[in-house]
PDB file of C-alpha atoms in Angstrom:
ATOM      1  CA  UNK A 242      37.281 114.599  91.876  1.00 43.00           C
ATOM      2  CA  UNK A 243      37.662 113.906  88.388  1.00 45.00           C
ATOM      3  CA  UNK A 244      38.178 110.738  86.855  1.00 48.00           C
ATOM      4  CA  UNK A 245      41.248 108.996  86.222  1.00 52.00           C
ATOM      5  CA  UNK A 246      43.221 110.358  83.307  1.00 58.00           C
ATOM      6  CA  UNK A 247      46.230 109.017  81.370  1.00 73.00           C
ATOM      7  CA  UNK A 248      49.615 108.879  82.942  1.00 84.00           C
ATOM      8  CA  UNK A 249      51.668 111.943  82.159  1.00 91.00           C
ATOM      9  CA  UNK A 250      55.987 111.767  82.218  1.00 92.00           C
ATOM     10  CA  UNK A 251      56.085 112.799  85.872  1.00 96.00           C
ATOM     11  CA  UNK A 252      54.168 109.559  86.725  1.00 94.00           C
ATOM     12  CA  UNK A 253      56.330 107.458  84.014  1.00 94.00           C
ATOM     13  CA  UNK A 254      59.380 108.496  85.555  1.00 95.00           C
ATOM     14  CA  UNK A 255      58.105 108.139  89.434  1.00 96.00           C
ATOM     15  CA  UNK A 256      57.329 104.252  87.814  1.00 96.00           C
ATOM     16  CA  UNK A 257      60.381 103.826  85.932  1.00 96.00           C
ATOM     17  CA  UNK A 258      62.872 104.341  89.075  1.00 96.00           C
ATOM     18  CA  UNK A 259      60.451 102.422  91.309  1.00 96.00           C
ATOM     19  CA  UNK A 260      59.296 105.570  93.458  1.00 96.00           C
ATOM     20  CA  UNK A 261      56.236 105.323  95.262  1.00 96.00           C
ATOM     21  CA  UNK A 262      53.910 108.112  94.341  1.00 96.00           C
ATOM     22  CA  UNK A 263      49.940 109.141  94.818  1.00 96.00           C
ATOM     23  CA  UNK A 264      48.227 110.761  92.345  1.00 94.00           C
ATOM     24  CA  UNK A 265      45.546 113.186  92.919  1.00 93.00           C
ATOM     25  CA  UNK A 266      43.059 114.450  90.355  1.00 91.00           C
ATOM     26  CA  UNK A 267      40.759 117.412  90.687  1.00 88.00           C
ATOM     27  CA  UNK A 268      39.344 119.527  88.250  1.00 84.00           C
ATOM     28  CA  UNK A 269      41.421 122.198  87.167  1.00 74.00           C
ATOM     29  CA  UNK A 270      39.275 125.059  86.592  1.00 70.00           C
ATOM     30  CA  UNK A 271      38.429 124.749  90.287  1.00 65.00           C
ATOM     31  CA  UNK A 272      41.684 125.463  91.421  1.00 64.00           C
ATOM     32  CA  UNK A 273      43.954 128.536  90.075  1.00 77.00           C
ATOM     33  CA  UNK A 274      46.881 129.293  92.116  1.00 88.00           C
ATOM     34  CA  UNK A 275      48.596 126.668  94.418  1.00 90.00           C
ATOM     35  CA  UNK A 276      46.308 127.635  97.689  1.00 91.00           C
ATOM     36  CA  UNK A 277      43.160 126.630  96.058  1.00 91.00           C
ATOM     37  CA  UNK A 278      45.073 123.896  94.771  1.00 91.00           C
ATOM     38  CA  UNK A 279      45.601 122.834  98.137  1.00 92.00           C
ATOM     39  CA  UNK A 280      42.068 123.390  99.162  1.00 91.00           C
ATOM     40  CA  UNK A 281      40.487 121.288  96.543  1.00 90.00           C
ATOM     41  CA  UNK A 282      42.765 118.376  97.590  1.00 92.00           C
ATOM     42  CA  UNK A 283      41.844 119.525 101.708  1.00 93.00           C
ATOM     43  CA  UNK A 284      45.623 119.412 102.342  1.00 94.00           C
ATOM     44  CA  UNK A 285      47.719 121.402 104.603  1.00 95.00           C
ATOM     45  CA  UNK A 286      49.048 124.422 102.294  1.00 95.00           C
ATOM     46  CA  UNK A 287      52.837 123.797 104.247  1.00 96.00           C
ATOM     47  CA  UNK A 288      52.786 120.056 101.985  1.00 97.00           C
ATOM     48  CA  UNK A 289      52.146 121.561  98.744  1.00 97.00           C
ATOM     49  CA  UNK A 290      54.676 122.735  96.442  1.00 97.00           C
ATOM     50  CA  UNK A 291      54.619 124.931  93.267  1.00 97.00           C
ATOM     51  CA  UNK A 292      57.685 124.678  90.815  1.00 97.00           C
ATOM     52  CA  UNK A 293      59.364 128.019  89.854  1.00 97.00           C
ATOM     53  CA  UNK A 294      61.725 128.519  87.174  1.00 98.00           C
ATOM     54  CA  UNK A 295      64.064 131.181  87.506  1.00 98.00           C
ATOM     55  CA  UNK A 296      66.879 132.687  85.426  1.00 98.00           C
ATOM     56  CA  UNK A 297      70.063 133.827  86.902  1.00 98.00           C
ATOM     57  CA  UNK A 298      72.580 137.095  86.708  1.00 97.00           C
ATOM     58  CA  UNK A 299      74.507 134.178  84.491  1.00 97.00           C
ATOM     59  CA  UNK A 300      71.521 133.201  82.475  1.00 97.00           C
ATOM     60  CA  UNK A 301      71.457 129.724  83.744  1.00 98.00           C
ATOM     61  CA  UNK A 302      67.855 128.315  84.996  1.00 98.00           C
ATOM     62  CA  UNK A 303      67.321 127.610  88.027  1.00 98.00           C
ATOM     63  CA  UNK A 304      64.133 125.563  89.566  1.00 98.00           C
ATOM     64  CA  UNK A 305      62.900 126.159  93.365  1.00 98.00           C
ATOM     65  CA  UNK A 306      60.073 124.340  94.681  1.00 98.00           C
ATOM     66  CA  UNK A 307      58.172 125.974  97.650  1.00 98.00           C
ATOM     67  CA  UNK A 308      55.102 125.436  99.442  1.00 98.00           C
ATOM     68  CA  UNK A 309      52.164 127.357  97.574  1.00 96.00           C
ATOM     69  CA  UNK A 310      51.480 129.627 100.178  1.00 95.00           C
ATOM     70  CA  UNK A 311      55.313 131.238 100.312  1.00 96.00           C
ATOM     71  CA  UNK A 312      57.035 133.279  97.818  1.00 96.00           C
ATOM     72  CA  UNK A 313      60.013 132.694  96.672  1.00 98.00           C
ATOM     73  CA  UNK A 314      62.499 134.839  98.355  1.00 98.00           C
ATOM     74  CA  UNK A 315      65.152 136.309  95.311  1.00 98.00           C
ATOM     75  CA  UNK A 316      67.673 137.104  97.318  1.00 98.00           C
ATOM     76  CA  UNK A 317      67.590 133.712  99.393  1.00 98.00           C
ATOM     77  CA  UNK A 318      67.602 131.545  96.569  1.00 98.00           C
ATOM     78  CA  UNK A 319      69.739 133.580  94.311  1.00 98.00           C
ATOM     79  CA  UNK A 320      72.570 133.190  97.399  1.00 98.00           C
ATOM     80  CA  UNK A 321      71.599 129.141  97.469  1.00 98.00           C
ATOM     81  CA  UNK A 322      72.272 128.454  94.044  1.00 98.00           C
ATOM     82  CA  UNK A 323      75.653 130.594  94.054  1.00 98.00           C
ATOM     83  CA  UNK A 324      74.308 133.604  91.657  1.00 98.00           C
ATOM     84  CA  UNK A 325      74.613 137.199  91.666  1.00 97.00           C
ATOM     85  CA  UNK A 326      70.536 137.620  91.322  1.00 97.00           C
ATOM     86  CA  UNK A 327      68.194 135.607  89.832  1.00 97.00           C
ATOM     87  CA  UNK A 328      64.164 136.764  88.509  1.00 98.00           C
ATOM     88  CA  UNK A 329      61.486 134.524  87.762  1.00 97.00           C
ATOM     89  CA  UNK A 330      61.454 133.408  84.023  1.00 97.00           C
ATOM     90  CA  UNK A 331      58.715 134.759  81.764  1.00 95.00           C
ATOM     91  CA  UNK A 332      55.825 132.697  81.222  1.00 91.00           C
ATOM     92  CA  UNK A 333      55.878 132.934  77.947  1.00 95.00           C
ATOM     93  CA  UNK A 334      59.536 131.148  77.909  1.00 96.00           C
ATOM     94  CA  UNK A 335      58.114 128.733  80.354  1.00 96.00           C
ATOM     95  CA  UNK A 336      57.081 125.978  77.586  1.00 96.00           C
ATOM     96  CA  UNK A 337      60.137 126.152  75.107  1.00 97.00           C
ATOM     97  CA  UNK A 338      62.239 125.961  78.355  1.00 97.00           C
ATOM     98  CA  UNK A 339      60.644 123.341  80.577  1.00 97.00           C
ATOM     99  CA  UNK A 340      57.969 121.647  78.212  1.00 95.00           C
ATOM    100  CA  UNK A 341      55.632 122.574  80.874  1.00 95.00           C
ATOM    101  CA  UNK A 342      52.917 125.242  80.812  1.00 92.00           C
ATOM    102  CA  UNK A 343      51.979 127.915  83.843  1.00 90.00           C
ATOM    103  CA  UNK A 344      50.253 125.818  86.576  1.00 89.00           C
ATOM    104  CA  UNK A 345      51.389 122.195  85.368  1.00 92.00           C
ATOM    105  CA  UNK A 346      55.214 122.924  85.733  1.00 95.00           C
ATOM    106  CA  UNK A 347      56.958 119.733  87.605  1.00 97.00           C
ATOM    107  CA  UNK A 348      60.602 119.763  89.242  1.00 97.00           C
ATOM    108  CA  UNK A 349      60.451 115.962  87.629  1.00 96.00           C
ATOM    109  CA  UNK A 350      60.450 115.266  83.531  1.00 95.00           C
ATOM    110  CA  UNK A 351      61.746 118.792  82.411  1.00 96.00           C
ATOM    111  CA  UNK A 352      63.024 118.908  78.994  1.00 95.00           C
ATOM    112  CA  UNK A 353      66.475 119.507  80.554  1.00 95.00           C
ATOM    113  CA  UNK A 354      67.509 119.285  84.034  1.00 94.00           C
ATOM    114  CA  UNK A 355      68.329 122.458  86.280  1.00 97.00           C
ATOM    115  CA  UNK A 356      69.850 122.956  89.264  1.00 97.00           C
ATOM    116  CA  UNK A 357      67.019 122.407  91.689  1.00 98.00           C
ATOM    117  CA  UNK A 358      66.203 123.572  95.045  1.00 98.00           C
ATOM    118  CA  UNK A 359      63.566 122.431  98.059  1.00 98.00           C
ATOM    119  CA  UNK A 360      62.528 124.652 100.481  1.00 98.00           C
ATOM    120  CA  UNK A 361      63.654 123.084 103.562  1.00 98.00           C
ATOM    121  CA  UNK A 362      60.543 122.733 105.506  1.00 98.00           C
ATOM    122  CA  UNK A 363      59.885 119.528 102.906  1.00 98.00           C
ATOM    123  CA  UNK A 364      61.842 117.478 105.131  1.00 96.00           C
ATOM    124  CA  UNK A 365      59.356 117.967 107.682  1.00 96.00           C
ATOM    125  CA  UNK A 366      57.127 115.717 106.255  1.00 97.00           C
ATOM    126  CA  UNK A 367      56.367 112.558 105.196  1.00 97.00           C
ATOM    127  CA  UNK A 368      54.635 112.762 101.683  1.00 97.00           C
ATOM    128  CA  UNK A 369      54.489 116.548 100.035  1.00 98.00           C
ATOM    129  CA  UNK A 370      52.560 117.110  96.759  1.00 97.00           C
ATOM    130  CA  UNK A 371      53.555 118.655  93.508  1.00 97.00           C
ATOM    131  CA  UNK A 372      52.786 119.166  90.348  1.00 96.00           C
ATOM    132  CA  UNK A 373      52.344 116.063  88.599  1.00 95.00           C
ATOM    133  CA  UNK A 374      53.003 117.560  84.894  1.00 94.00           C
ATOM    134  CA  UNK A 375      49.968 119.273  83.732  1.00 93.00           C
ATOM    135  CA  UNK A 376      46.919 121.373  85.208  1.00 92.00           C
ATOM    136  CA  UNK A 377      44.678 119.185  87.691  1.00 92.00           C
ATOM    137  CA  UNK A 378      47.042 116.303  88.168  1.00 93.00           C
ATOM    138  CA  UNK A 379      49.634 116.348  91.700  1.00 95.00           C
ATOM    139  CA  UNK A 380      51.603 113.479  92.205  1.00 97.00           C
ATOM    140  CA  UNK A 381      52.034 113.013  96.167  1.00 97.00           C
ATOM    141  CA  UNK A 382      55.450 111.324  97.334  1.00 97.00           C
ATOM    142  CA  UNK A 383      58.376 110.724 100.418  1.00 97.00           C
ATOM    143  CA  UNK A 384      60.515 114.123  99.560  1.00 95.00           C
ATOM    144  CA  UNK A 385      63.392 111.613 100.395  1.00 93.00           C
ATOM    145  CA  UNK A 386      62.513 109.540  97.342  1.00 96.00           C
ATOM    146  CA  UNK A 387      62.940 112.876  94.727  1.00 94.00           C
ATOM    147  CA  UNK A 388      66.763 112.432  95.330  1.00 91.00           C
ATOM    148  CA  UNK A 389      66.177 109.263  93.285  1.00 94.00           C
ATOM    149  CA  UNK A 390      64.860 111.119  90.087  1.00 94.00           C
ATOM    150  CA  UNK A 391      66.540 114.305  90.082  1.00 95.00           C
ATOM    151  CA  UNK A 392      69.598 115.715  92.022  1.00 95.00           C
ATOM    152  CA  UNK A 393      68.476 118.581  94.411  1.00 97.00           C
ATOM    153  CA  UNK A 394      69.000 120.566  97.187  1.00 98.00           C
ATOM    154  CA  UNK A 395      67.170 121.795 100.504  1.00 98.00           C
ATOM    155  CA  UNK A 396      67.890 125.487 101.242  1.00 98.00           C
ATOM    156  CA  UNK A 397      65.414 128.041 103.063  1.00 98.00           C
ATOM    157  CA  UNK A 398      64.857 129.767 100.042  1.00 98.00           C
ATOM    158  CA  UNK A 399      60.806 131.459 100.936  1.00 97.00           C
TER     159      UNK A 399
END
């Protein structure tokens, strides 16, 4: 693990609204993708979520978090947030958009909210880990305490 590191907005914000979170810091050129994410940590891959951003048929965003070992299911989560289709947003668009880069995106501290949605298998556990706002940092919380930060839905969306 690597050592502790200075707080980033996701952790601000968990602190401002009084959520209890964990953070968890491992190095980040260990872990690529969301799995080995998962691995480093030794957590079950079903409590760790990646953030996608999305654009819709209406050009609105849209954010999904699912665990990292699912994909994102267009169809599913197009019909969830009401739109015609939806694709995942370029990464290149990712950091004007969101503020965040490829592999430290957050569903928490964006520059400007979007409709977000859960996969529903979130409720199934007590603490799930996400991105904590930039490459090697997750933030671990109660999914029940994100409808404290940011509005949200559960949908089966993978």
């Amino acid at each position: 693990m690597a050592k502790k590191q200075e707080k980033t907005n996701v952790c601000r914000l968990l602190e401002q609204k009084k959520i209890a979170y964990t953070e968890h810091i491992y190095d980040g050129a260990e872990a690529i993708s969301g799995v080995e994410v998962a691995t480093v940590l030794g957590e079950d891959l079903n409590k760790v979520f990646k953030t996608l951003v999305t654009i819709g048929a209406s050009k609105q965003n849209y954010v999904f978090v699912v665990p990292v070992d699912s994909e994102l299911n267009l169809k599913k989560a197009a019909k969830a947030v009401g739109e015609k289709s939806i694709e995942m947003l370029k990464s290149k668009d990712l950091l004007p958009l969101t503020g965040y880069i490829h592999g430290g995106c957050s569903p928490i501290g964006m520059k400007k909210f979007f409709k977000t949605t859960v996969h529903e298998t979130a409720k199934d556990f007590d603490t799930i880990y996400f991105s904590g706002g930039k490459i090697g940092y997750q933030v671990e919380i109660n999914p029940a305490d994100l409808d404290k930060i940011i509005p949200f839905q559960y949908a089966d969306i993978v």
